[in-house]
């Protein structure tokens, strides 16, 4: 039996879920192996040999080579498995726009917003999110709204892997800073279009994601006690 690609990570991670959504979009079978950063499982020697940065996700290819970073992995999966290039265009300009939004997703949406806000709560170090972090959310939303003024999807006139990476962070962000149709009409419509895709909705409605939301709500409720 031919080996399947293996995805290492946690189903509660936005970056991991971007890869999960990509696998589902491509209808590619894969194996999932859980790695829990809060238990230090991403810092073991075994895992660091797979991904020296110690981040999740990591992908083990069918020929047992390793790739880290969700933005790179999602692009690789389309190049490797997709019947066409719609999710990651080969046209140099269109591909560059996707890469631009991939970097925006990683540096602004995930690192400056999601990770900055939620990491201390998951680590049980805080029960609230500082206002300066929430200000990052406002900057990110305003920037994403401008991108969507130019296109129907975040990186162009068709859905790409950049949408997968952006939506996983934005869904996490809007729990703390809601996206209203009045303030961000284009983001609001884009979120609804993304969540109308069955495999996207399925990913966000998974039991691990629901469990994660329950934990966060419980932790943050402590600030009101």
mmCIF file of C-alpha atoms in Angstrom:
data_model
loop_
_atom_site.group_PDB
_atom_site.id
_atom_site.type_symbol
_atom_site.label_atom_id
_atom_site.label_comp_id
_atom_site.label_asym_id
_atom_site.label_seq_id
_atom_site.Cartn_x
_atom_site.Cartn_y
_atom_site.Cartn_z
ATOM 1 C CA UNK A 1 0.000 0.000 0.000
ATOM 2 C CA UNK A 2 1.337 3.419 -0.956
ATOM 3 C CA UNK A 3 1.982 5.709 1.977
ATOM 4 C CA UNK A 4 -0.189 8.761 2.548
ATOM 5 C CA UNK A 5 1.023 12.246 3.453
ATOM 6 C CA UNK A 6 1.066 12.787 7.217
ATOM 7 C CA UNK A 7 0.012 16.037 8.860
ATOM 8 C CA UNK A 8 1.411 16.784 12.322
ATOM 9 C CA UNK A 9 -0.377 19.314 14.503
ATOM 10 C CA UNK A 10 -3.432 20.133 16.571
ATOM 11 C CA UNK A 11 -6.989 20.493 15.276
ATOM 12 C CA UNK A 12 -7.380 23.629 17.406
ATOM 13 C CA UNK A 13 -4.632 25.497 15.556
ATOM 14 C CA UNK A 14 -5.641 27.966 12.806
ATOM 15 C CA UNK A 15 -2.472 27.211 10.863
ATOM 16 C CA UNK A 16 -3.097 23.465 11.014
ATOM 17 C CA UNK A 17 -6.724 23.917 10.020
ATOM 18 C CA UNK A 18 -5.679 25.848 6.907
ATOM 19 C CA UNK A 19 -3.848 22.704 5.789
ATOM 20 C CA UNK A 20 -6.801 20.496 6.753
ATOM 21 C CA UNK A 21 -9.087 22.665 4.608
ATOM 22 C CA UNK A 22 -6.646 22.395 1.708
ATOM 23 C CA UNK A 23 -6.560 18.609 1.935
ATOM 24 C CA UNK A 24 -10.358 18.570 1.913
ATOM 25 C CA UNK A 25 -10.549 20.972 -1.026
ATOM 26 C CA UNK A 26 -8.229 18.703 -2.990
ATOM 27 C CA UNK A 27 -9.992 15.529 -1.824
ATOM 28 C CA UNK A 28 -6.632 14.034 -0.837
ATOM 29 C CA UNK A 29 -6.484 11.338 1.825
ATOM 30 C CA UNK A 30 -3.947 11.905 4.590
ATOM 31 C CA UNK A 31 -3.007 10.730 8.054
ATOM 32 C CA UNK A 32 -3.237 13.061 11.034
ATOM 33 C CA UNK A 33 -0.873 12.775 13.997
ATOM 34 C CA UNK A 34 -1.585 15.023 16.939
ATOM 35 C CA UNK A 35 1.161 17.208 18.364
ATOM 36 C CA UNK A 36 0.249 19.274 21.447
ATOM 37 C CA UNK A 37 2.425 22.389 21.912
ATOM 38 C CA UNK A 38 1.040 23.057 25.399
ATOM 39 C CA UNK A 39 2.523 19.734 26.464
ATOM 40 C CA UNK A 40 5.835 20.481 24.763
ATOM 41 C CA UNK A 41 5.352 17.788 22.138
ATOM 42 C CA UNK A 42 6.582 20.152 19.425
ATOM 43 C CA UNK A 43 9.928 20.549 21.207
ATOM 44 C CA UNK A 44 10.942 16.900 21.387
ATOM 45 C CA UNK A 45 14.025 15.827 19.481
ATOM 46 C CA UNK A 46 11.873 13.570 17.342
ATOM 47 C CA UNK A 47 9.612 16.401 16.248
ATOM 48 C CA UNK A 48 12.451 18.917 15.822
ATOM 49 C CA UNK A 49 14.084 16.529 13.367
ATOM 50 C CA UNK A 50 10.901 16.802 11.313
ATOM 51 C CA UNK A 51 10.520 20.568 11.682
ATOM 52 C CA UNK A 52 13.537 22.379 13.167
ATOM 53 C CA UNK A 53 11.478 25.495 14.009
ATOM 54 C CA UNK A 54 9.281 23.448 16.345
ATOM 55 C CA UNK A 55 6.108 24.994 14.956
ATOM 56 C CA UNK A 56 2.927 23.281 13.860
ATOM 57 C CA UNK A 57 1.927 22.117 11.349
ATOM 58 C CA UNK A 58 4.524 19.927 9.722
ATOM 59 C CA UNK A 59 3.910 17.754 6.695
ATOM 60 C CA UNK A 60 5.550 14.439 5.952
ATOM 61 C CA UNK A 61 5.272 13.799 2.223
ATOM 62 C CA UNK A 62 4.553 10.455 0.648
ATOM 63 C CA UNK A 63 8.283 9.958 0.091
ATOM 64 C CA UNK A 64 9.006 10.827 3.759
ATOM 65 C CA UNK A 65 10.372 14.324 3.323
ATOM 66 C CA UNK A 66 9.325 17.090 5.698
ATOM 67 C CA UNK A 67 7.911 20.586 5.182
ATOM 68 C CA UNK A 68 7.016 23.140 7.855
ATOM 69 C CA UNK A 69 4.754 26.243 7.815
ATOM 70 C CA UNK A 70 1.112 26.115 6.771
ATOM 71 C CA UNK A 71 1.514 28.709 4.034
ATOM 72 C CA UNK A 72 4.244 26.700 2.345
ATOM 73 C CA UNK A 73 2.420 23.414 2.899
ATOM 74 C CA UNK A 74 -0.849 24.614 1.389
ATOM 75 C CA UNK A 75 0.970 25.865 -1.708
ATOM 76 C CA UNK A 76 2.900 22.602 -1.989
ATOM 77 C CA UNK A 77 -0.272 20.514 -1.746
ATOM 78 C CA UNK A 78 -1.900 22.360 -4.636
ATOM 79 C CA UNK A 79 1.227 22.047 -6.785
ATOM 80 C CA UNK A 80 1.452 18.360 -5.896
ATOM 81 C CA UNK A 81 -2.162 17.189 -6.072
ATOM 82 C CA UNK A 82 -4.514 19.687 -7.711
ATOM 83 C CA UNK A 83 -5.869 18.956 -11.205
ATOM 84 C CA UNK A 84 -5.411 22.663 -12.059
ATOM 85 C CA UNK A 85 -3.759 25.758 -10.623
ATOM 86 C CA UNK A 86 -6.862 27.691 -9.543
ATOM 87 C CA UNK A 87 -6.006 27.476 -5.825
ATOM 88 C CA UNK A 88 -2.381 28.500 -6.416
ATOM 89 C CA UNK A 89 -1.993 30.078 -9.869
ATOM 90 C CA UNK A 90 1.085 29.491 -11.972
ATOM 91 C CA UNK A 91 0.747 32.947 -13.539
ATOM 92 C CA UNK A 92 3.601 34.874 -11.930
ATOM 93 C CA UNK A 93 1.606 37.985 -11.022
ATOM 94 C CA UNK A 94 -1.362 36.038 -9.629
ATOM 95 C CA UNK A 95 0.969 33.765 -7.671
ATOM 96 C CA UNK A 96 2.802 36.777 -6.250
ATOM 97 C CA UNK A 97 -0.528 38.207 -5.016
ATOM 98 C CA UNK A 98 -1.310 34.913 -3.300
ATOM 99 C CA UNK A 99 2.110 34.930 -1.674
ATOM 100 C CA UNK A 100 1.546 38.524 -0.530
ATOM 101 C CA UNK A 101 -1.664 37.499 1.233
ATOM 102 C CA UNK A 102 0.010 34.393 2.632
ATOM 103 C CA UNK A 103 2.581 36.625 4.298
ATOM 104 C CA UNK A 104 -0.168 38.977 5.498
ATOM 105 C CA UNK A 105 -2.003 35.995 6.962
ATOM 106 C CA UNK A 106 1.088 34.788 8.803
ATOM 107 C CA UNK A 107 2.604 38.058 10.003
ATOM 108 C CA UNK A 108 -0.473 40.171 10.669
ATOM 109 C CA UNK A 109 -3.508 37.929 11.189
ATOM 110 C CA UNK A 110 -1.888 34.993 12.942
ATOM 111 C CA UNK A 111 1.239 36.315 14.680
ATOM 112 C CA UNK A 112 0.145 39.842 15.648
ATOM 113 C CA UNK A 113 -3.475 38.987 16.380
ATOM 114 C CA UNK A 114 -4.365 35.341 17.027
ATOM 115 C CA UNK A 115 -1.143 34.187 18.654
ATOM 116 C CA UNK A 116 -0.648 37.410 20.597
ATOM 117 C CA UNK A 117 -4.191 37.285 21.961
ATOM 118 C CA UNK A 118 -4.759 33.616 22.619
ATOM 119 C CA UNK A 119 -1.374 32.119 23.539
ATOM 120 C CA UNK A 120 -1.332 33.631 27.066
ATOM 121 C CA UNK A 121 -4.912 32.464 27.656
ATOM 122 C CA UNK A 122 -4.236 28.899 26.538
ATOM 123 C CA UNK A 123 -1.144 28.922 28.765
ATOM 124 C CA UNK A 124 -3.369 30.074 31.654
ATOM 125 C CA UNK A 125 -1.231 33.180 32.108
ATOM 126 C CA UNK A 126 -4.040 35.668 31.421
ATOM 127 C CA UNK A 127 -7.817 35.782 31.280
ATOM 128 C CA UNK A 128 -8.127 38.976 29.252
ATOM 129 C CA UNK A 129 -6.679 40.381 26.044
ATOM 130 C CA UNK A 130 -4.933 43.773 26.331
ATOM 131 C CA UNK A 131 -6.452 46.620 24.358
ATOM 132 C CA UNK A 132 -3.202 47.138 22.437
ATOM 133 C CA UNK A 133 -3.530 43.617 21.045
ATOM 134 C CA UNK A 134 -7.152 44.238 20.069
ATOM 135 C CA UNK A 135 -5.938 47.380 18.275
ATOM 136 C CA UNK A 136 -3.931 45.014 16.083
ATOM 137 C CA UNK A 137 -7.217 43.332 15.182
ATOM 138 C CA UNK A 138 -8.647 46.665 14.025
ATOM 139 C CA UNK A 139 -5.585 47.330 11.866
ATOM 140 C CA UNK A 140 -5.778 43.820 10.384
ATOM 141 C CA UNK A 141 -9.493 44.106 9.600
ATOM 142 C CA UNK A 142 -9.055 47.507 7.962
ATOM 143 C CA UNK A 143 -6.233 46.160 5.822
ATOM 144 C CA UNK A 144 -8.144 43.039 4.805
ATOM 145 C CA UNK A 145 -11.177 45.180 3.910
ATOM 146 C CA UNK A 146 -8.950 47.156 1.534
ATOM 147 C CA UNK A 147 -7.710 43.969 -0.110
ATOM 148 C CA UNK A 148 -11.299 42.871 -0.636
ATOM 149 C CA UNK A 149 -12.153 46.207 -2.250
ATOM 150 C CA UNK A 150 -9.936 45.081 -5.113
ATOM 151 C CA UNK A 151 -11.146 41.500 -5.482
ATOM 152 C CA UNK A 152 -13.930 39.089 -4.579
ATOM 153 C CA UNK A 153 -11.409 36.852 -2.785
ATOM 154 C CA UNK A 154 -8.446 37.984 -0.713
ATOM 155 C CA UNK A 155 -5.805 37.567 -3.430
ATOM 156 C CA UNK A 156 -7.769 37.845 -6.665
ATOM 157 C CA UNK A 157 -10.920 37.002 -8.562
ATOM 158 C CA UNK A 158 -10.881 33.350 -7.520
ATOM 159 C CA UNK A 159 -10.506 31.521 -4.227
ATOM 160 C CA UNK A 160 -6.958 30.442 -3.406
ATOM 161 C CA UNK A 161 -4.983 28.922 -0.556
ATOM 162 C CA UNK A 162 -4.576 32.483 0.753
ATOM 163 C CA UNK A 163 -8.294 32.439 1.581
ATOM 164 C CA UNK A 164 -7.814 29.196 3.523
ATOM 165 C CA UNK A 165 -4.993 30.643 5.594
ATOM 166 C CA UNK A 166 -6.768 33.953 6.197
ATOM 167 C CA UNK A 167 -10.158 32.510 7.156
ATOM 168 C CA UNK A 168 -8.784 30.285 9.913
ATOM 169 C CA UNK A 169 -7.260 33.275 11.677
ATOM 170 C CA UNK A 170 -10.190 35.633 11.055
ATOM 171 C CA UNK A 171 -12.680 33.148 12.502
ATOM 172 C CA UNK A 172 -10.534 32.997 15.637
ATOM 173 C CA UNK A 173 -10.245 36.774 15.770
ATOM 174 C CA UNK A 174 -13.924 37.579 15.406
ATOM 175 C CA UNK A 175 -14.714 35.810 18.675
ATOM 176 C CA UNK A 176 -12.890 38.661 20.405
ATOM 177 C CA UNK A 177 -13.542 41.465 17.921
ATOM 178 C CA UNK A 178 -16.738 40.751 15.949
ATOM 179 C CA UNK A 179 -16.897 41.595 12.255
ATOM 180 C CA UNK A 180 -20.067 43.543 11.568
ATOM 181 C CA UNK A 181 -21.638 44.112 8.181
ATOM 182 C CA UNK A 182 -21.871 47.821 8.972
ATOM 183 C CA UNK A 183 -18.164 48.327 9.676
ATOM 184 C CA UNK A 184 -16.550 45.690 7.463
ATOM 185 C CA UNK A 185 -19.119 44.734 4.796
ATOM 186 C CA UNK A 186 -16.641 43.074 2.463
ATOM 187 C CA UNK A 187 -15.027 40.941 5.159
ATOM 188 C CA UNK A 188 -18.467 40.066 6.484
ATOM 189 C CA UNK A 189 -19.604 38.821 3.072
ATOM 190 C CA UNK A 190 -16.310 36.997 2.481
ATOM 191 C CA UNK A 191 -16.577 35.168 5.813
ATOM 192 C CA UNK A 192 -20.109 34.037 4.969
ATOM 193 C CA UNK A 193 -19.012 32.835 1.523
ATOM 194 C CA UNK A 194 -16.156 30.884 3.058
ATOM 195 C CA UNK A 195 -18.328 29.336 5.771
ATOM 196 C CA UNK A 196 -20.883 28.305 3.143
ATOM 197 C CA UNK A 197 -18.285 25.894 1.740
ATOM 198 C CA UNK A 198 -19.080 22.521 3.378
ATOM 199 C CA UNK A 199 -15.496 21.419 4.030
ATOM 200 C CA UNK A 200 -14.654 24.812 5.561
ATOM 201 C CA UNK A 201 -17.684 24.766 7.861
ATOM 202 C CA UNK A 202 -16.962 21.159 8.806
ATOM 203 C CA UNK A 203 -13.461 22.085 9.920
ATOM 204 C CA UNK A 204 -14.655 24.888 12.191
ATOM 205 C CA UNK A 205 -17.482 22.802 13.640
ATOM 206 C CA UNK A 206 -15.235 19.895 14.627
ATOM 207 C CA UNK A 207 -15.318 18.681 18.235
ATOM 208 C CA UNK A 208 -11.741 19.850 18.963
ATOM 209 C CA UNK A 209 -12.658 23.361 17.822
ATOM 210 C CA UNK A 210 -15.830 23.378 19.915
ATOM 211 C CA UNK A 211 -13.848 22.136 22.917
ATOM 212 C CA UNK A 212 -11.283 24.886 22.375
ATOM 213 C CA UNK A 213 -14.008 27.536 22.310
ATOM 214 C CA UNK A 214 -15.503 26.181 25.532
ATOM 215 C CA UNK A 215 -12.100 26.351 27.231
ATOM 216 C CA UNK A 216 -11.495 29.922 26.090
ATOM 217 C CA UNK A 217 -14.939 31.042 27.208
ATOM 218 C CA UNK A 218 -14.366 29.456 30.612
ATOM 219 C CA UNK A 219 -10.941 31.041 31.039
ATOM 220 C CA UNK A 220 -12.064 34.486 29.965
ATOM 221 C CA UNK A 221 -15.154 34.322 32.167
ATOM 222 C CA UNK A 222 -12.805 34.271 35.154
ATOM 223 C CA UNK A 223 -11.963 37.907 34.510
ATOM 224 C CA UNK A 224 -15.536 38.791 35.482
ATOM 225 C CA UNK A 225 -15.530 36.886 38.781
#
